[in-house]
Amino acid sequence: MSSRYNPYTPAGVTGWSFFESLDSNCYIKAISSDYDNGAQDRNWRVQAACITSTAGESYTSGSFVIPGVTGPTGFPNNGSWNSLNGDLNKYLSYGYMLDGLGSVFDATWKDRYYEGRGRATPAEFETGTCAWLPTANAALGPLGATCSGTFSYFAGVSSTYDNTNKDRIWKYYCCAMAPKACPAIPALTNGTWVCPYTTVGAVCNQTCSLGSRPSTSGATVTCQSNKSWTTSTATCNLGSCGSLPTVAHGSFSCSSGSLYGASCSLGCDDGYQPSAPTSISCGDTGTAFAWSTPSNGCGLVSAYCDAAFTIAPEHGSVDCGTSPQQLGTVCSYSCNAGYILATEGGTATTRTCATLNSAQGQWTGGSYPVCVLDPAYCSGVSAPTHGEVNCDNRALGGSCVYECTSGYQIRGQAAHTTFTTTCTVSDWSAAAPVCDPVECSTLSLLFGGVTCSAGMHYPSTCTAFCNEGFDLSGAVTAVTCNANAQWNATLSALCTVHYYTPPASNNARTIALTAGLAAGVVCLLLLALILIIYWDRRRRHKRRRQSVQKADSTLTRKQMVEMSPAQSPGKGPDQVESKSNTYAVAGQRKPVDGDLKQSAEHTYATSPERVYSSIVTETTSLRQGLVLGAKLGSGVSGVVFRGQLPSNLVPKDAKYLLTDERQPHLAVAVKTIPAGADPKSRREFIEEARMMARFDNPNVVRAICSLLEAEPLLCVLELMPFGDLRGVLQRSIKVQVSWTRAESAHALAQVARGLDYLEQIRFVHRDIAARNCLVGANLAVKISDFGLSRAIAEENDYYRMETKGRLPVKWMAPECLMYRKFTHQSDVWAFGVLAWEVYAYGASPYGNQKGPEILAQVEGGFRLPKPAGCDDVDFEQVFKCWNREPLSRPSFATLSAYFAQVALSAPVRDIGLLVSS
């Protein structure tokens, strides 16, 4: 903005001089002058102000008119404002401004004529207050007057003439104006009016806020001269984001619909919850409206339903999957065998986690399942013929006690005993027993016999009879077997030779004499035969007892084993060469001197040559370290002692028998023969020791080492603490321990596995029986070929044939009995008899029948009957072992697999420990 004064009229210049504002928006703002003493006149300067487009004010210079030239419009006016040397007092009407001045100098009077031009203020402005300024000058002094304040202008002047000094004293009249302003523009919803200023003429543009759009494009309002705004119907409308995003198992809830700025919170269905607090808002990208992306969704509540339902009920189980408490989870409950659901019956049910409210769910399907004993779990029972049964209940653990009526006894048990079965997970632990009539002692009558109504059993009546040619005599010739297994009287019948008395004549006497002599001879021959048989059996029995006693005296309890040079039995056909200072150790390998030899008494299936224990030296430490203890058993073939072998002397491959590395000794079984045994016995002992050293199978008794370099000959074996299988079975009866089906199958599976192993190495056992299987801890059963606990009475299991040796007739297949042909298939037959022994608790096969009777029955198709405690399906497997055709009998691999599978049906107890405690 300029602030420059320009000469208005020079001093002393005659003629009119003029000044006017440059345009209609300009007006006189300031006047200044100084006195020229020479001309005795003033030099005048003026300053103009102009209204800018921004309702501001700027200053500019005025314009000049050369004297004598016609001035601007309206000059000269219709008369001057003053007379020479007279007063001047002129101001314009209210609302007008001074925009031009004119004057002419009079040299005579040294004074000027003045006139001026006024103009109304701009329509956009309104006049405010006016006032006279203070005196602007002193005579002959400088002059300066300015209308201060924005938009102030000159509206009038006054002056008085000083005749003395020939100068005028000036005063000026100033008015103020102000631009007309419109009031505040009415508020624009969701937007604003953007104005450069708010005075008249101002144009304001519509601007919508973020999130809204104008209803009309380019809308404006203008401030009018009447200080009002032009009207406008334009609006700013909020944008909408439209439909809310979809969320699985939930929805959004909004406070203000879907318009811009709306905020929506995620709410989940019952049973679901957001993984974290989630909200969305409606936003404006500048070109479009859109919802913000949700940061989380609705997931299942991890603990929506009560955790108590995910716990297995007592006596049952539960399966709730991987997310046990979430909505929709189905928990499946099952009761253990022998239990049922208390409220629903049956053994299985389900519960489902369903909705209750947003905070928690509820299990549907019923209350928490409870498993209780099934009162009718085991099958119903009935009393056996000639017996009765009393059951406390048929629930798991319940028991039934069977008892036979007077005169009868439970099969396989002593008289007057009861039989108890227990309800187990696989039904009753044993089948209902059979009540057999009690048996009285066997009756016999020399040269005759007895005829019985029911054999030797209760309530049979037996009547004596004599063979042809003999007469019956005696006080008691008929007796009855009573309920106490006793004959009601002693049979005192006798059969005497019938003497025929012919008519009296010589011929008759000759005939009578001849008959008498014949009868006497017959009696003498029978008596001689009886005496021969008696003395022969007594001699043999004495010889066996002396042999056993000699073996017993050789090794006594807790003695160290002394070593003496091994005897050389010579080179005879029944002798075998012995190598001094050597012993066989199990697990070391050396080619076998020869295959299993076929003796004159037996025929074997051939077996290929295999490796077995090597012969090593330095046996002194082993023999000296071995300590013998109590005798475990004895027989004609040798004696077996309990022994201890220092742990450091146990061969490496037998170290696994040590249960603790720190134990000082290994308990063993030691077999020996008497020092004076005949060469054949020595040879068989050595062959047996070497043969056992070949075996390496968990179901065959382990030969730890054999000391064959010196007397006494020793074979150190794995100790099986509970003795032979038949003894364990018989003790089970005595202490009333019933075997479960799984336990019987467990024992048989091990025997079958051991025999399968022997078959693989082409070894035929030929003496498979319960007495030749030994029992260890946890019902471990292993095959032994030497009869570790064989008692003398067990020799009755063999049928002696005069030219063929002693044979286990009751266990032999028909081809063995007829042709002495022993094969793996004949071992299968013997396994079937062993299985019968297991199910019959060690009873003797075929009872008291002798070899010829058994041979005749087997040849006639008779087979052992099913024992009372044997399952029908299991006995079907056993019965297959007795097929007449050897190749039609099952293999040991098949038998092993079958019984192993049955053994898995229930837990197996340590039977040996139970019956030995």
mmCIF file with all atom_site columns, C-alpha atoms in Angstrom, residues 9 99 103 141 194 283-284 289 306 397 400 432 463 491 589 624 637 700 714 729 764 820:
data_model
loop_
_atom_site.group_PDB
_atom_site.id
_atom_site.type_symbol
_atom_site.label_atom_id
_atom_site.label_alt_id
_atom_site.label_comp_id
_atom_site.label_asym_id
_atom_site.label_entity_id
_atom_site.label_seq_id
_atom_site.pdbx_PDB_ins_code
_atom_site.Cartn_x
_atom_site.Cartn_y
_atom_site.Cartn_z
_atom_site.occupancy
_atom_site.B_iso_or_equiv
_atom_site.pdbx_formal_charge
_atom_site.auth_seq_id
_atom_site.auth_comp_id
_atom_site.auth_asym_id
_atom_site.auth_atom_id
_atom_site.pdbx_PDB_model_num
ATOM 1  C CA . THR A 1 9   ? -1.613  22.901   -6.446 1.00 0.00 ? 9   THR A CA 1
ATOM 2  C CA . ASP A 1 99  ? -13.555 12.516   -3.611 1.00 0.00 ? 99  ASP A CA 1
ATOM 3  C CA . SER A 1 103 ? -9.155  25.888   -5.740 1.00 0.00 ? 103 SER A CA 1
ATOM 4  C CA . GLY A 1 141 ? 2.891   26.623   9.705  1.00 0.00 ? 141 GLY A CA 1
ATOM 5  C CA . VAL A 1 194 ? -15.684 -22.007  2.718  1.00 0.00 ? 194 VAL A CA 1
ATOM 6  C CA . GLY A 1 283 ? -14.767 -45.612  6.565  1.00 0.00 ? 283 GLY A CA 1
ATOM 7  C CA . ASP A 1 284 ? -14.294 -43.318  3.574  1.00 0.00 ? 284 ASP A CA 1
ATOM 8  C CA . PHE A 1 289 ? -17.280 -46.212  1.507  1.00 0.00 ? 289 PHE A CA 1
ATOM 9  C CA . ASP A 1 306 ? -18.806 -78.746  32.571 1.00 0.00 ? 306 ASP A CA 1
ATOM 10 C CA . GLY A 1 397 ? -16.777 -111.139 41.357 1.00 0.00 ? 397 GLY A CA 1
ATOM 11 C CA . CYS A 1 400 ? -21.209 -120.123 42.804 1.00 0.00 ? 400 CYS A CA 1
ATOM 12 C CA . ALA A 1 432 ? -20.109 -126.452 36.046 1.00 0.00 ? 432 ALA A CA 1
ATOM 13 C CA . THR A 1 463 ? -21.575 -160.348 43.453 1.00 0.00 ? 463 THR A CA 1
ATOM 14 C CA . LEU A 1 491 ? -15.825 -159.780 50.385 1.00 0.00 ? 491 LEU A CA 1
ATOM 15 C CA . ARG A 1 589 ? 29.736  -123.119 18.874 1.00 0.00 ? 589 ARG A CA 1
ATOM 16 C CA . GLN A 1 624 ? 35.033  -125.560 42.470 1.00 0.00 ? 624 GLN A CA 1
ATOM 17 C CA . SER A 1 637 ? 18.405  -141.925 35.147 1.00 0.00 ? 637 SER A CA 1
ATOM 18 C CA . VAL A 1 700 ? 13.139  -124.642 26.348 1.00 0.00 ? 700 VAL A CA 1
ATOM 19 C CA . LEU A 1 714 ? 27.384  -132.647 35.844 1.00 0.00 ? 714 LEU A CA 1
ATOM 20 C CA . LEU A 1 729 ? -1.651  -128.376 38.308 1.00 0.00 ? 729 LEU A CA 1
ATOM 21 C CA . VAL A 1 764 ? 11.872  -134.890 17.905 1.00 0.00 ? 764 VAL A CA 1
ATOM 22 C CA . ARG A 1 820 ? 8.035   -147.255 16.930 1.00 0.00 ? 820 ARG A CA 1
#
